[in-house]
XYZ file of C-alpha atoms in Angstrom:
140
model
C 14.446 23.752 -13.943
C 16.542 23.245 -10.880
C 15.079 20.831 -8.465
C 15.368 21.228 -4.668
C 16.469 18.554 -2.263
C 13.785 16.981 -0.003
C 14.313 18.372 3.382
C 13.499 16.139 6.493
C 14.052 16.244 10.270
C 14.816 12.967 11.857
C 11.965 11.760 14.102
C 12.411 10.315 17.623
C 10.490 7.190 16.726
C 12.944 6.494 13.893
C 15.911 6.196 16.267
C 17.273 3.433 18.539
C 18.301 3.754 22.170
C 21.337 5.719 21.153
C 19.239 8.281 19.352
C 20.574 7.120 16.024
C 18.247 6.742 13.117
C 17.660 3.210 12.329
C 19.035 2.010 9.005
C 15.558 1.128 7.581
C 14.309 4.629 7.566
C 16.761 5.770 4.989
C 14.923 3.536 2.378
C 11.640 5.363 3.377
C 13.408 8.742 3.043
C 14.492 7.761 -0.514
C 10.904 7.087 -1.424
C 9.862 10.458 0.080
C 12.407 12.180 -1.853
C 11.550 10.282 -5.159
C 7.877 11.278 -4.796
C 8.835 14.858 -3.948
C 11.050 14.892 -7.139
C 8.075 13.751 -9.151
C 5.876 16.447 -7.640
C 8.482 19.124 -8.492
C 8.517 18.094 -12.250
C 4.723 18.369 -12.237
C 3.864 14.762 -11.625
C 1.371 13.935 -8.979
C 2.015 10.242 -7.915
C -1.742 9.752 -7.133
C -2.470 10.582 -10.758
C -0.244 7.867 -11.964
C -2.074 5.347 -9.818
C -5.448 6.758 -10.847
C -4.531 5.983 -14.430
C -3.899 2.385 -13.454
C -0.180 2.573 -13.460
C 1.801 1.212 -10.519
C 5.549 1.810 -9.819
C 7.062 -1.018 -7.925
C 10.518 -1.030 -6.514
C 12.692 -3.514 -8.449
C 15.761 -3.070 -6.266
C 17.064 -0.713 -3.696
C 20.455 -0.264 -1.925
C 21.873 1.989 0.705
C 25.345 2.671 1.834
C 25.641 4.191 5.383
C 28.393 6.712 5.561
C 27.902 8.470 9.043
C 25.100 8.597 11.659
C 21.985 10.749 11.615
C 20.592 11.474 15.128
C 17.249 12.457 16.367
C 16.152 16.006 15.466
C 18.835 16.590 12.882
C 17.816 18.037 9.526
C 18.906 16.218 6.446
C 18.641 17.058 2.773
C 17.939 14.067 0.406
C 19.146 14.729 -3.196
C 17.360 12.473 -5.576
C 18.797 12.271 -9.136
C 17.162 10.451 -12.075
C 20.020 8.274 -13.482
C 18.064 6.153 -16.001
C 14.784 6.322 -17.784
C 13.498 4.692 -20.974
C 9.706 4.694 -20.476
C 9.644 1.193 -19.137
C 12.138 1.348 -16.353
C 13.904 4.028 -14.344
C 16.382 4.480 -11.659
C 17.413 7.086 -9.044
C 20.530 7.724 -7.063
C 20.334 9.392 -3.579
C 22.482 11.378 -1.303
C 21.576 12.182 2.291
C 23.510 15.111 3.713
C 23.364 16.869 7.134
C 21.874 20.347 6.539
C 23.937 22.074 9.206
C 27.413 20.461 8.261
C 26.965 19.120 4.784
C 28.242 15.697 6.132
C 27.310 12.784 3.922
C 25.047 10.473 5.866
C 24.104 7.888 3.250
C 24.011 7.245 -0.496
C 21.730 4.876 -2.305
C 19.965 3.788 -5.508
C 16.574 2.445 -6.454
C 15.145 0.879 -9.645
C 11.616 0.787 -10.790
C 9.394 -0.213 -13.645
C 5.883 0.886 -14.845
C 3.006 -1.794 -14.642
C -0.514 -1.663 -15.673
C -2.242 -4.596 -14.062
C 0.413 -7.243 -14.058
C 2.008 -6.177 -17.396
C 5.074 -4.019 -17.720
C 4.173 -1.009 -19.997
C 6.022 1.669 -21.956
C 4.891 5.135 -20.784
C 5.790 6.530 -24.133
C 2.974 4.489 -25.682
C 0.349 4.208 -22.885
C 0.777 7.614 -21.095
C 2.896 9.915 -23.420
C 2.027 13.049 -21.384
C 3.643 11.405 -18.286
C 6.563 10.242 -20.372
C 7.117 13.836 -21.514
C 7.469 15.124 -17.935
C 10.497 12.773 -17.463
C 12.163 13.679 -20.806
C 13.823 16.921 -19.855
C 15.825 15.009 -17.059
C 16.790 12.055 -19.191
C 19.605 13.441 -21.275
C 21.158 15.348 -18.341
C 21.693 12.152 -16.256
C 22.402 9.405 -18.750
């Protein structure tokens, strides 16, 4: 299954006085793209939480390449780069829809917790683990 990028239009409230998107918003866009990626593979993020699993961010990084301005459309490409059932990681590319210009790249790392314990999805939620499986070999 080919996954689509997450499409987003930069909002006015996300910009500074020069109508340039503030750097902190890219991290939010990464999260939106990651949750959209999960939805596309058939995984409702609310369902994970309803099962008592939380998915904290362990680390996140962003490299800014060029400016995004108010009202510009961007495509955020989220790619699963690591997954072992305990931890997973994504890489991101933010590109201007009209020009294809690279606006930012980034990464995020996560783990799965139940209560305060790290868990292995393969053991505790095998049906969720299986949703990730088709994307593991492609990207590792």
